[in-house]
Tab-separated table of C-alpha atoms in Angstrom:
chain	number	residue	atom	x	y	z
A	1	MET	CA	7.756	-20.010	4.447
A	2	THR	CA	6.072	-21.454	7.471
A	3	ASP	CA	2.837	-23.192	8.359
A	4	PHE	CA	1.247	-19.834	8.977
A	5	ALA	CA	1.533	-18.510	5.481
A	6	PRO	CA	-0.705	-19.417	2.575
A	7	SER	CA	1.128	-21.727	0.208
A	8	GLY	CA	2.120	-18.797	-1.979
A	9	TYR	CA	2.144	-15.024	-2.055
A	10	LEU	CA	1.648	-12.499	-4.786
A	11	GLY	CA	4.962	-10.661	-5.015
A	12	VAL	CA	4.875	-6.968	-5.876
A	13	LEU	CA	8.051	-5.389	-7.218
A	14	GLY	CA	7.255	-1.833	-6.199
A	15	GLY	CA	8.599	1.544	-5.194
A	16	MET	CA	8.577	2.946	-8.755
A	17	GLY	CA	7.361	5.257	-7.314
A	18	PRO	CA	5.952	4.531	-3.872
A	19	GLY	CA	2.663	6.228	-4.784
A	20	ALA	CA	2.147	3.922	-7.758
A	21	THR	CA	2.714	0.940	-5.460
A	22	ALA	CA	0.146	2.207	-2.948
A	23	ASP	CA	-2.289	2.864	-5.809
A	24	PHE	CA	-1.821	-0.705	-7.079
A	25	TYR	CA	-2.379	-2.190	-3.638
A	26	LEU	CA	-5.583	-0.177	-3.149
A	27	LYS	CA	-6.816	-1.390	-6.556
A	28	LEU	CA	-5.882	-4.978	-5.665
A	29	ILE	CA	-7.968	-4.708	-2.499
A	30	SER	CA	-10.947	-3.161	-4.241
A	31	ALA	CA	-10.838	-5.702	-7.110
A	32	THR	CA	-11.127	-8.524	-4.572
A	33	VAL	CA	-14.564	-9.901	-3.778
A	34	ALA	CA	-14.294	-10.598	-0.065
A	35	SER	CA	-16.432	-10.413	3.007
A	36	THR	CA	-13.628	-11.042	5.509
A	37	ASP	CA	-9.965	-10.013	5.710
A	38	GLN	CA	-8.977	-13.648	5.327
A	39	GLU	CA	-10.295	-13.832	1.741
A	40	HIS	CA	-7.909	-11.161	0.448
A	41	VAL	CA	-4.775	-11.848	-1.610
A	42	ALA	CA	-1.705	-12.654	0.508
A	43	THR	CA	0.884	-10.211	-0.740
A	44	ILE	CA	4.548	-9.371	-0.245
A	45	ILE	CA	5.214	-5.854	-1.437
A	46	ARG	CA	8.841	-4.906	-1.899
A	47	SER	CA	8.704	-1.147	-2.219
A	48	VAL	CA	12.294	-0.063	-2.664
A	49	PRO	CA	12.334	3.361	-4.303
A	50	GLN	CA	16.153	3.397	-4.472
A	51	ILE	CA	15.985	1.567	-7.823
A	52	PRO	CA	17.640	3.863	-10.432
A	53	ASP	CA	15.274	6.034	-12.474
A	54	ARG	CA	13.711	4.075	-15.323
A	55	SER	CA	12.890	6.915	-17.698
A	56	ALA	CA	16.398	8.383	-17.399
A	57	ALA	CA	17.872	4.985	-18.233
A	58	ILE	CA	15.762	4.730	-21.409
A	59	SER	CA	16.020	8.284	-22.691
A	60	LYS	CA	19.417	9.419	-21.454
A	61	LYS	CA	21.185	6.059	-21.304
A	62	ALA	CA	21.709	6.708	-17.565
A	63	GLU	CA	22.443	3.874	-15.121
A	64	SER	CA	20.343	0.781	-15.834
A	65	PRO	CA	17.870	-0.326	-13.161
A	66	LEU	CA	18.105	-3.935	-14.387
A	67	PRO	CA	20.491	-5.246	-11.679
A	68	ALA	CA	18.283	-3.716	-8.955
A	69	LEU	CA	15.104	-5.057	-10.580
A	70	SER	CA	16.659	-8.513	-10.851
A	71	SER	CA	17.639	-8.456	-7.168
A	72	GLY	CA	14.086	-7.506	-6.319
A	73	ILE	CA	12.659	-10.425	-8.284
A	74	ARG	CA	15.037	-12.840	-6.560
A	75	GLU	CA	14.222	-11.468	-3.102
A	76	LEU	CA	10.477	-11.774	-3.717
A	77	ILE	CA	10.834	-15.377	-4.858
A	78	SER	CA	12.964	-16.272	-1.855
A	79	SER	CA	10.268	-14.685	0.359
A	80	GLY	CA	7.680	-17.068	-1.080
A	81	ALA	CA	6.205	-15.204	-4.061
A	82	LYS	CA	4.536	-17.565	-6.546
A	83	ALA	CA	3.840	-14.854	-9.135
A	84	ILE	CA	5.073	-11.287	-9.563
A	85	ALA	CA	3.419	-8.020	-10.560
A	86	ILE	CA	5.341	-4.825	-11.366
A	87	PRO	CA	3.147	-1.735	-10.900
A	88	CYS	CA	5.339	0.496	-13.077
A	89	ASN	CA	4.769	0.768	-16.812
A	90	THR	CA	8.272	1.958	-17.623
A	91	ALA	CA	9.993	-0.903	-15.779
A	92	HIS	CA	8.459	-3.270	-18.331
A	93	PHE	CA	11.155	-2.073	-20.735
A	94	TRP	CA	13.314	-4.756	-19.028
A	95	TYR	CA	10.545	-7.386	-18.905
A	96	GLU	CA	12.252	-10.063	-21.040
A	97	ASP	CA	15.400	-9.896	-18.916
A	98	LEU	CA	13.359	-10.265	-15.732
A	99	VAL	CA	11.365	-13.208	-17.041
A	100	ALA	CA	14.655	-14.862	-17.960
A	101	ILE	CA	15.842	-14.882	-14.338
A	102	SER	CA	12.469	-15.534	-12.673
A	103	THR	CA	11.371	-19.009	-11.650
A	104	VAL	CA	7.743	-17.864	-11.222
A	105	PRO	CA	5.350	-16.095	-13.643
A	106	VAL	CA	5.862	-12.343	-14.041
A	107	PHE	CA	2.651	-10.701	-15.269
A	108	HIS	CA	3.160	-8.187	-18.084
A	109	ILE	CA	1.065	-5.078	-17.470
A	110	VAL	CA	0.380	-4.704	-21.222
A	111	ASP	CA	-1.043	-8.246	-21.407
A	112	THR	CA	-3.433	-7.389	-18.586
A	113	VAL	CA	-4.475	-4.231	-20.454
A	114	ARG	CA	-5.096	-6.372	-23.526
A	115	GLU	CA	-7.443	-8.537	-21.435
A	116	ARG	CA	-9.442	-5.424	-20.526
A	117	LEU	CA	-9.488	-4.263	-24.150
A	118	GLU	CA	-10.771	-7.662	-25.257
A	119	THR	CA	-13.501	-7.545	-22.633
A	120	ASN	CA	-14.559	-3.929	-23.035
A	121	VAL	CA	-13.576	-2.610	-26.444
A	122	ARG	CA	-14.476	-4.190	-29.713
A	123	THR	CA	-12.483	-2.498	-32.459
A	124	GLY	CA	-10.439	0.444	-33.591
A	125	PRO	CA	-7.177	2.132	-32.779
A	126	VAL	CA	-6.154	2.419	-29.119
A	127	GLY	CA	-4.808	5.736	-27.838
A	128	LEU	CA	-1.950	5.808	-25.358
A	129	LEU	CA	-1.720	8.314	-22.511
A	130	ALA	CA	1.589	7.838	-20.745
A	131	THR	CA	4.852	9.464	-19.720
A	132	ALA	CA	7.420	10.229	-22.395
A	133	GLY	CA	9.556	7.358	-21.025
A	134	THR	CA	6.818	4.748	-21.468
A	135	ILE	CA	6.131	5.984	-25.000
A	136	GLU	CA	9.794	6.230	-25.937
A	137	GLY	CA	10.453	2.723	-24.586
A	138	LYS	CA	7.670	1.454	-26.949
A	139	ILE	CA	6.348	-0.719	-24.126
A	140	TYR	CA	2.758	-0.682	-25.373
A	141	GLN	CA	3.426	-0.265	-29.085
A	142	ASN	CA	5.638	-3.363	-29.296
A	143	ARG	CA	3.479	-5.685	-27.249
A	144	LEU	CA	-0.020	-4.617	-28.240
A	145	GLY	CA	0.842	-3.863	-31.834
A	146	GLY	CA	3.174	-6.754	-32.492
A	147	GLN	CA	1.470	-9.694	-30.830
A	148	SER	CA	-2.148	-8.655	-30.773
A	149	GLY	CA	-2.691	-6.611	-33.886
A	150	TYR	CA	-3.931	-3.473	-32.125
A	151	GLN	CA	-3.145	-0.159	-33.745
A	152	VAL	CA	-1.613	1.943	-30.945
A	153	LEU	CA	-1.946	5.697	-31.435
A	154	VAL	CA	0.500	7.832	-29.466
A	155	PRO	CA	0.007	11.586	-28.991
A	156	GLU	CA	1.683	13.832	-31.542
A	157	GLU	CA	4.934	15.231	-30.157
A	158	GLU	CA	3.388	18.656	-29.658
A	159	ASP	CA	0.399	17.168	-27.760
A	160	GLN	CA	2.676	15.069	-25.559
A	161	LYS	CA	4.723	18.169	-24.665
A	162	LYS	CA	1.878	20.637	-24.210
A	163	LEU	CA	-0.931	18.427	-22.879
A	164	VAL	CA	0.095	14.997	-21.550
A	165	SER	CA	3.389	15.742	-19.780
A	166	PRO	CA	2.179	18.992	-18.140
A	167	GLY	CA	-1.137	17.263	-17.318
A	168	ILE	CA	0.677	14.502	-15.418
A	169	ALA	CA	2.886	17.111	-13.730
A	170	ALA	CA	-0.198	19.102	-12.671
A	171	VAL	CA	-1.744	16.023	-10.998
A	172	LYS	CA	1.557	15.256	-9.234
A	173	ALA	CA	1.559	18.858	-7.960
A	174	GLY	CA	-2.028	18.512	-6.712
A	175	ASP	CA	-3.658	20.771	-9.295
A	176	LEU	CA	-6.395	18.343	-10.301
A	177	ILE	CA	-8.469	20.866	-12.241
A	178	ALA	CA	-5.596	21.795	-14.550
A	179	GLY	CA	-4.607	18.122	-14.822
A	180	ALA	CA	-8.125	17.035	-15.794
A	181	ASP	CA	-8.342	19.809	-18.372
A	182	LEU	CA	-4.998	19.029	-20.042
A	183	LEU	CA	-5.403	15.259	-20.010
A	184	SER	CA	-8.978	15.244	-21.282
A	185	LYS	CA	-7.873	17.535	-24.123
A	186	ALA	CA	-5.083	15.050	-24.897
A	187	ALA	CA	-7.597	12.185	-24.900
A	188	ARG	CA	-9.919	14.099	-27.239
A	189	ARG	CA	-7.019	14.830	-29.592
A	190	LEU	CA	-6.363	11.074	-29.809
A	191	GLN	CA	-10.064	10.528	-30.453
A	192	GLU	CA	-10.079	13.102	-33.262
A	193	ARG	CA	-7.196	11.221	-34.821
A	194	GLY	CA	-9.178	7.954	-34.786
A	195	ALA	CA	-8.763	6.362	-31.341
A	196	ARG	CA	-11.803	4.369	-30.210
A	197	SER	CA	-10.431	3.816	-26.701
A	198	ALA	CA	-7.417	4.924	-24.687
A	199	ILE	CA	-5.054	3.400	-22.165
A	200	MET	CA	-4.211	5.387	-19.027
A	201	ALA	CA	-0.693	4.007	-18.602
A	202	CYS	CA	0.475	6.272	-15.787
A	203	THR	CA	-0.728	6.337	-12.183
A	204	GLU	CA	-1.603	10.023	-12.172
A	205	ILE	CA	-4.031	9.909	-15.110
A	206	PRO	CA	-6.916	7.879	-13.593
A	207	ILE	CA	-6.968	10.287	-10.647
A	208	VAL	CA	-8.504	12.914	-12.956
A	209	LEU	CA	-9.861	10.878	-15.900
A	210	GLY	CA	-12.233	8.365	-14.382
A	211	PRO	CA	-14.691	6.134	-16.227
A	212	LYS	CA	-17.175	8.982	-15.747
A	213	SER	CA	-15.040	11.700	-17.340
A	214	ASP	CA	-16.402	13.522	-20.368
A	215	VAL	CA	-14.056	11.746	-22.765
A	216	GLY	CA	-16.393	9.917	-25.143
A	217	MET	CA	-14.566	6.592	-25.391
A	218	PRO	CA	-13.596	3.779	-23.003
A	219	LEU	CA	-10.522	4.494	-20.870
A	220	ILE	CA	-8.530	1.536	-19.556
A	221	ASP	CA	-6.596	2.004	-16.294
A	222	ALA	CA	-3.421	-0.085	-16.640
A	223	THR	CA	-2.833	-0.372	-12.870
A	224	ASP	CA	-6.395	-1.553	-12.357
A	225	ALA	CA	-5.989	-4.072	-15.200
A	226	LEU	CA	-2.864	-5.488	-13.527
A	227	ALA	CA	-4.661	-5.658	-10.158
A	228	ARG	CA	-7.639	-7.497	-11.646
A	229	HIS	CA	-5.354	-9.991	-13.321
A	230	CYS	CA	-3.621	-10.669	-9.990
A	231	VAL	CA	-6.927	-11.192	-8.196
A	232	GLU	CA	-8.008	-13.635	-10.911
A	233	TRP	CA	-4.671	-15.469	-10.595
A	234	TRP	CA	-5.171	-15.701	-6.838
A	235	ARG	CA	-8.747	-16.917	-7.187
A	236	THR	CA	-8.013	-19.612	-9.742
A	237	SER	CA	-4.622	-20.772	-8.471
A	238	SER	CA	-5.529	-20.824	-4.821
A	239	SER	CA	-8.789	-22.746	-4.787
A	240	SER	CA	-6.863	-25.799	-3.641
A	241	ARG	CA	-5.113	-23.565	-1.152
A	242	VAL	CA	-8.200	-22.226	0.613
A	243	ASP	CA	-8.212	-24.985	3.208
A	244	ASP	CA	-4.657	-24.109	4.186
A	245	LEU	CA	-5.589	-20.502	4.776
A	246	HIS	CA	-7.511	-21.065	7.957
A	247	LEU	CA	-4.323	-22.318	9.537
A	248	SER	CA	-6.307	-23.565	12.450
A	249	GLY	CA	-4.660	-25.561	15.109
A	250	ALA	CA	-1.303	-25.421	13.347
A	251	THR	CA	1.863	-25.152	15.346
A	252	ASP	CA	5.066	-23.615	14.124
A	253	SER	CA	7.027	-26.703	13.277
A	254	ASN	CA	9.692	-24.643	11.545
A	255	SER	CA	10.775	-22.644	14.519
B	1	MET	CA	20.048	-8.825	0.761
B	2	THR	CA	22.113	-7.783	-2.186
B	3	ASP	CA	24.173	-4.830	-3.267
B	4	PHE	CA	21.091	-3.301	-4.814
B	5	ALA	CA	19.116	-2.925	-1.633
B	6	PRO	CA	19.572	-0.220	0.972
B	7	SER	CA	21.301	-1.640	4.018
B	8	GLY	CA	17.980	-2.137	5.750
B	9	TYR	CA	14.262	-2.050	5.134
B	10	LEU	CA	11.328	-0.998	7.215
B	11	GLY	CA	9.304	-4.181	7.698
B	12	VAL	CA	5.525	-3.850	7.826
B	13	LEU	CA	3.557	-6.680	9.398
B	14	GLY	CA	0.288	-6.030	7.610
B	15	GLY	CA	-2.913	-7.460	6.250
B	16	MET	CA	-4.925	-6.751	9.417
B	17	GLY	CA	-6.881	-5.803	7.396
B	18	PRO	CA	-5.472	-5.050	3.962
B	19	GLY	CA	-7.118	-1.608	3.930
B	20	ALA	CA	-5.351	-0.598	7.145
B	21	THR	CA	-2.044	-1.639	5.577
B	22	ALA	CA	-2.701	0.445	2.454
B	23	ASP	CA	-3.734	3.383	4.668
B	24	PHE	CA	-0.482	3.074	6.632
B	25	TYR	CA	1.622	2.953	3.482
B	26	LEU	CA	-0.094	6.054	2.061
B	27	LYS	CA	0.566	7.871	5.357
B	28	LEU	CA	4.203	6.717	5.331
B	29	ILE	CA	4.613	8.181	1.843
B	30	SER	CA	2.941	11.459	2.726
B	31	ALA	CA	4.923	11.828	5.972
B	32	THR	CA	8.174	11.592	3.994
B	33	VAL	CA	9.858	14.796	2.876
B	34	ALA	CA	11.178	13.830	-0.538
B	35	SER	CA	11.655	15.370	-3.932
B	36	THR	CA	12.578	12.129	-5.716
B	37	ASP	CA	11.401	8.520	-5.456
B	38	GLN	CA	14.842	7.552	-4.224
B	39	GLU	CA	14.452	9.512	-0.976
B	40	HIS	CA	11.476	7.449	0.210
B	41	VAL	CA	11.611	4.737	2.884
B	42	ALA	CA	12.617	1.306	1.535
B	43	THR	CA	9.853	-0.952	2.747
B	44	ILE	CA	8.912	-4.618	2.755
B	45	ILE	CA	5.210	-4.986	3.386
B	46	ARG	CA	3.990	-8.436	4.300
B	47	SER	CA	0.259	-8.160	3.896
B	48	VAL	CA	-1.090	-11.585	4.769
B	49	PRO	CA	-4.746	-11.258	5.725
B	50	GLN	CA	-5.038	-14.967	6.573
B	51	ILE	CA	-3.827	-14.210	10.120
B	52	PRO	CA	-6.622	-15.293	12.505
B	53	ASP	CA	-8.997	-12.551	13.641
B	54	ARG	CA	-7.488	-10.521	16.476
B	55	SER	CA	-10.664	-9.226	18.113
B	56	ALA	CA	-12.233	-12.696	18.172
B	57	ALA	CA	-9.130	-14.052	19.874
B	58	ILE	CA	-9.332	-11.411	22.608
B	59	SER	CA	-13.062	-11.338	23.253
B	60	LYS	CA	-14.142	-14.893	22.452
B	61	LYS	CA	-10.908	-16.707	23.227
B	62	ALA	CA	-10.914	-17.911	19.605
B	63	GLU	CA	-7.743	-19.144	17.883
B	64	SER	CA	-4.712	-17.008	18.769
B	65	PRO	CA	-3.007	-15.120	15.951
B	66	LEU	CA	0.293	-15.199	17.847
B	67	PRO	CA	1.935	-18.064	15.905
B	68	ALA	CA	1.035	-16.386	12.596
B	69	LEU	CA	2.242	-12.982	13.843
B	70	SER	CA	5.514	-14.540	15.026
B	71	SER	CA	6.065	-16.178	11.633
B	72	GLY	CA	5.470	-12.836	9.989
B	73	ILE	CA	8.076	-11.137	12.171
B	74	ARG	CA	10.631	-13.837	11.390
B	75	GLU	CA	9.933	-13.650	7.640
B	76	LEU	CA	10.334	-9.868	7.618
B	77	ILE	CA	13.643	-10.083	9.450
B	78	SER	CA	14.952	-12.739	7.092
B	79	SER	CA	13.926	-10.482	4.188
B	80	GLY	CA	16.147	-7.716	5.554
B	81	ALA	CA	13.870	-5.673	7.829
B	82	LYS	CA	15.835	-3.612	10.366
B	83	ALA	CA	12.742	-2.393	12.244
B	84	ILE	CA	9.111	-3.449	12.223
B	85	ALA	CA	5.804	-1.574	12.289
B	86	ILE	CA	2.419	-3.235	12.811
B	87	PRO	CA	-0.419	-1.095	11.407
B	88	CYS	CA	-3.114	-2.819	13.484
B	89	ASN	CA	-4.002	-1.561	16.932
B	90	THR	CA	-5.525	-4.830	18.123
B	91	ALA	CA	-2.472	-6.920	17.179
B	92	HIS	CA	-0.507	-4.989	19.814
B	93	PHE	CA	-2.270	-7.161	22.400
B	94	TRP	CA	0.555	-9.657	21.621
B	95	TYR	CA	3.301	-7.015	21.506
B	96	GLU	CA	5.452	-8.351	24.350
B	97	ASP	CA	5.505	-11.836	22.835
B	98	LEU	CA	6.549	-10.418	19.463
B	99	VAL	CA	9.309	-8.277	20.928
B	100	ALA	CA	10.600	-11.372	22.712
B	101	ILE	CA	11.191	-13.215	19.426
B	102	SER	CA	12.322	-10.221	17.342
B	103	THR	CA	15.986	-9.403	16.788
B	104	VAL	CA	15.125	-5.893	15.509
B	105	PRO	CA	13.086	-3.061	17.094
B	106	VAL	CA	9.297	-3.414	16.885
B	107	PHE	CA	7.650	0.008	17.184
B	108	HIS	CA	4.645	0.070	19.538
B	109	ILE	CA	1.827	2.092	17.989
B	110	VAL	CA	0.834	3.463	21.421
B	111	ASP	CA	4.348	4.808	21.998
B	112	THR	CA	4.133	6.668	18.690
B	113	VAL	CA	0.766	8.113	19.720
B	114	ARG	CA	2.369	9.245	22.979
B	115	GLU	CA	4.985	11.110	20.935
B	116	ARG	CA	2.183	12.965	19.118
B	117	LEU	CA	0.415	13.717	22.409
B	118	GLU	CA	3.624	15.095	23.882
B	119	THR	CA	4.120	17.307	20.836
B	120	ASN	CA	0.540	18.494	20.370
B	121	VAL	CA	-1.398	18.189	23.595
B	122	ARG	CA	-0.373	19.631	26.896
B	123	THR	CA	-2.622	18.225	29.581
B	124	GLY	CA	-5.836	16.516	30.498
B	125	PRO	CA	-7.520	13.155	30.006
B	126	VAL	CA	-7.194	11.502	26.589
B	127	GLY	CA	-10.308	10.005	25.003
B	128	LEU	CA	-10.089	6.737	23.090
B	129	LEU	CA	-12.062	6.038	19.924
B	130	ALA	CA	-11.461	2.431	18.886
B	131	THR	CA	-13.054	-0.925	18.191
B	132	ALA	CA	-14.428	-2.938	21.104
B	133	GLY	CA	-11.463	-5.333	20.652
B	134	THR	CA	-8.847	-2.624	21.090
B	135	ILE	CA	-10.638	-1.265	24.156
B	136	GLU	CA	-11.243	-4.682	25.671
B	137	GLY	CA	-7.592	-5.665	25.110
B	138	LYS	CA	-6.612	-2.519	27.146
B	139	ILE	CA	-3.910	-1.788	24.554
B	140	TYR	CA	-3.973	1.972	25.131
B	141	GLN	CA	-5.077	2.014	28.760
B	142	ASN	CA	-2.184	-0.183	29.922
B	143	ARG	CA	0.566	1.515	27.960
B	144	LEU	CA	-0.478	5.173	28.100
B	145	GLY	CA	-1.896	5.004	31.586
B	146	GLY	CA	0.682	2.781	33.206
B	147	GLN	CA	3.960	4.093	31.847
B	148	SER	CA	3.156	7.634	30.914
B	149	GLY	CA	0.659	8.806	33.477
B	150	TYR	CA	-2.055	9.764	30.980
B	151	GLN	CA	-5.641	9.349	32.064
B	152	VAL	CA	-7.293	7.363	29.270
B	153	LEU	CA	-11.058	7.866	28.983
B	154	VAL	CA	-12.929	5.129	27.135
B	155	PRO	CA	-16.514	5.610	25.900
B	156	GLU	CA	-19.255	4.476	28.258
B	157	GLU	CA	-20.554	1.058	27.262
B	158	GLU	CA	-23.766	2.572	25.879
B	159	ASP	CA	-21.803	5.103	23.765
B	160	GLN	CA	-19.475	2.424	22.423
B	161	LYS	CA	-22.474	0.312	21.364
B	162	LYS	CA	-24.669	3.069	19.961
B	163	LEU	CA	-22.112	5.529	18.575
B	164	VAL	CA	-18.566	4.201	18.100
B	165	SER	CA	-19.168	0.655	16.837
B	166	PRO	CA	-21.997	1.607	14.435
B	167	GLY	CA	-19.989	4.667	13.361
B	168	ILE	CA	-17.036	2.478	12.369
B	169	ALA	CA	-19.412	0.044	10.647
B	170	ALA	CA	-21.023	2.911	8.704
B	171	VAL	CA	-17.621	4.050	7.378
B	172	LYS	CA	-16.732	0.463	6.414
B	173	ALA	CA	-20.040	0.295	4.518
B	174	GLY	CA	-19.268	3.576	2.726
B	175	ASP	CA	-21.866	5.711	4.528
B	176	LEU	CA	-19.494	8.520	5.438
B	177	ILE	CA	-22.171	11.009	6.469
B	178	ALA	CA	-23.675	8.648	9.056
B	179	GLY	CA	-20.189	7.629	10.178
B	180	ALA	CA	-19.099	11.244	10.668
B	181	ASP	CA	-22.262	12.004	12.609
B	182	LEU	CA	-21.990	9.019	14.974
B	183	LEU	CA	-18.247	9.323	15.566
B	184	SER	CA	-18.266	13.074	16.145
B	185	LYS	CA	-21.079	12.548	18.672
B	186	ALA	CA	-18.927	9.914	20.380
B	187	ALA	CA	-15.979	12.328	20.470
B	188	ARG	CA	-18.131	15.091	21.932
B	189	ARG	CA	-19.426	12.689	24.620
B	190	LEU	CA	-15.809	12.004	25.625
B	191	GLN	CA	-15.199	15.739	25.690
B	192	GLU	CA	-18.225	16.351	27.935
B	193	ARG	CA	-16.791	13.756	30.314
B	194	GLY	CA	-13.475	15.635	30.519
B	195	ALA	CA	-11.326	14.556	27.555
B	196	ARG	CA	-8.990	17.281	26.261
B	197	SER	CA	-7.915	15.282	23.225
B	198	ALA	CA	-8.799	11.964	21.617
B	199	ILE	CA	-6.997	9.132	19.874
B	200	MET	CA	-8.443	7.772	16.644
B	201	ALA	CA	-7.208	4.210	17.111
B	202	CYS	CA	-8.988	2.585	14.202
B	203	THR	CA	-8.347	3.091	10.477
B	204	GLU	CA	-11.933	4.019	9.637
B	205	ILE	CA	-12.196	6.945	12.056
B	206	PRO	CA	-9.781	9.457	10.446
B	207	ILE	CA	-11.631	9.021	7.152
B	208	VAL	CA	-14.526	11.014	8.630
B	209	LEU	CA	-12.981	12.851	11.607
B	210	GLY	CA	-10.121	14.875	10.190
B	211	PRO	CA	-8.131	17.568	11.954
B	212	LYS	CA	-10.715	19.993	10.553
B	213	SER	CA	-13.785	18.233	11.946
B	214	ASP	CA	-16.057	20.157	14.284
B	215	VAL	CA	-14.838	18.250	17.342
B	216	GLY	CA	-13.335	20.949	19.563
B	217	MET	CA	-10.189	19.128	20.717
B	218	PRO	CA	-7.060	17.694	19.090
B	219	LEU	CA	-7.555	14.303	17.465
B	220	ILE	CA	-4.520	12.030	17.081
B	221	ASP	CA	-4.514	9.538	14.196
B	222	ALA	CA	-2.686	6.439	15.482
B	223	THR	CA	-1.774	5.155	11.990
B	224	ASP	CA	-0.336	8.535	11.064
B	225	ALA	CA	1.618	8.606	14.357
B	226	LEU	CA	3.137	5.200	13.565
B	227	ALA	CA	4.000	6.323	10.015
B	228	ARG	CA	5.706	9.495	11.254
B	229	HIS	CA	7.728	7.511	13.758
B	230	CYS	CA	8.901	5.174	10.968
B	231	VAL	CA	9.919	8.081	8.738
B	232	GLU	CA	11.886	9.589	11.627
B	233	TRP	CA	13.569	6.218	12.258
B	234	TRP	CA	14.489	6.002	8.571
B	235	ARG	CA	15.794	9.561	8.494
B	236	THR	CA	17.959	9.257	11.603
B	237	SER	CA	19.140	5.667	11.183
B	238	SER	CA	19.897	5.899	7.497
B	239	SER	CA	21.957	9.038	7.254
B	240	SER	CA	25.055	6.863	7.095
B	241	ARG	CA	23.254	4.742	4.556
B	242	VAL	CA	22.442	7.455	2.035
B	243	ASP	CA	25.600	6.892	0.024
B	244	ASP	CA	24.727	3.239	-0.391
B	245	LEU	CA	21.339	4.091	-1.813
B	246	HIS	CA	22.560	5.311	-5.157
B	247	LEU	CA	23.865	1.847	-5.821
B	248	SER	CA	25.783	3.153	-8.763
B	249	GLY	CA	28.185	0.953	-10.596
B	250	ALA	CA	27.593	-1.956	-8.258
B	251	THR	CA	27.421	-5.460	-9.609
B	252	ASP	CA	25.474	-8.266	-8.055
B	253	SER	CA	28.222	-10.093	-6.269
B	254	ASN	CA	25.718	-12.235	-4.439
B	255	SER	CA	24.135	-13.820	-7.453
């Protein structure tokens, strides 16, 4: 850290995948109320896609990404991060282990989704649209169900296989029409089964199911929820820091 | 650096502004030929928008951003960057000073544009579409004209004021139709004056003037040129590094 940095950065443990990291950063920028560059969140993004595959580790007991994730957390903190966001739903499977080694707050993406639910959705079961890995890892079910008393509805196995997973794959392959069709069918199936809202817990889903889609219930974008939480953290924790940000007249006493 | 990181990162000195950094990162991802996350460029992005305004420093002799830029370079290197990209045309006004303090290569955005020109454009004057700050700082004129023998055509003062600057402002404000109209007029004015190609040296311009626009000459996107250069650096410098990237079975001997 030097005189020319704000007194703390938001650290982003990214690269899982790179596209999800870029999506998060765009949402962070657009969630920020700013009229000049200088009012935006100071961010260190560590986008290292070489971290072992998270879903494979959960479902096939393949190599754990935990050592790589832990290294990432430590590197971000030593670079000056004062809080950390992880724009990858599946990586939250190892959340407790990461909090244990972190000396700064690590925001849990599910907690930020809960904030959006509390603001936007009054009652009823919450549907979950996500990859098989996120569902299998019970990342949302454990944290929303256990602590907060939400009833989390996951797609039936058949719907996950025939609608959600191929819908996500279609978006990844650039076929947005097929993706929108499959994913909105999946959302409507959840609605038929009682969901009053649904969480889009995978980067590809909000690309085709926006707030204006024809699904007749609120849809919460998990990446956007995480971004909004980070902006709020920056706004409230940095009010005392604003004067430092102008950096005027400073000289580099550390060099 | 730990066992869980590739042996070197691409460092991105960003935040000037945050949107230009996000645009660069998206272009880096899309310029990468990869079938898995793990094949993408390992990147540390330092997006610190509190760096003093570059254009104001050039045109109004306001506070220099050089100390803040220098700190950013040093922080990236200490985080493990093995090469540095700066996705901000105007910041290259201080390029020589930054190279002088850097212990790793700093890619010059104009050199990467020259690579695209050499690949795509045979002959003739090159038009420049950019902010007044980039033009006034002679960032392209000095480096393309001086070293490489290109004739760089800048818009006439009247065209810069009535077409380019308001065109960029229209895109920033979200009025893409007006922006496309003004900027394609500016490009055609350069063409009438002899340009055989043009450089889009400002993040907002490629949003409305794509390769398929009705401007009848090649248009080079400077951010995309920088991204492609970085991907090529990663590909050629990291071939010996690929085995390290799997990170399998390693334990964190540094912790």
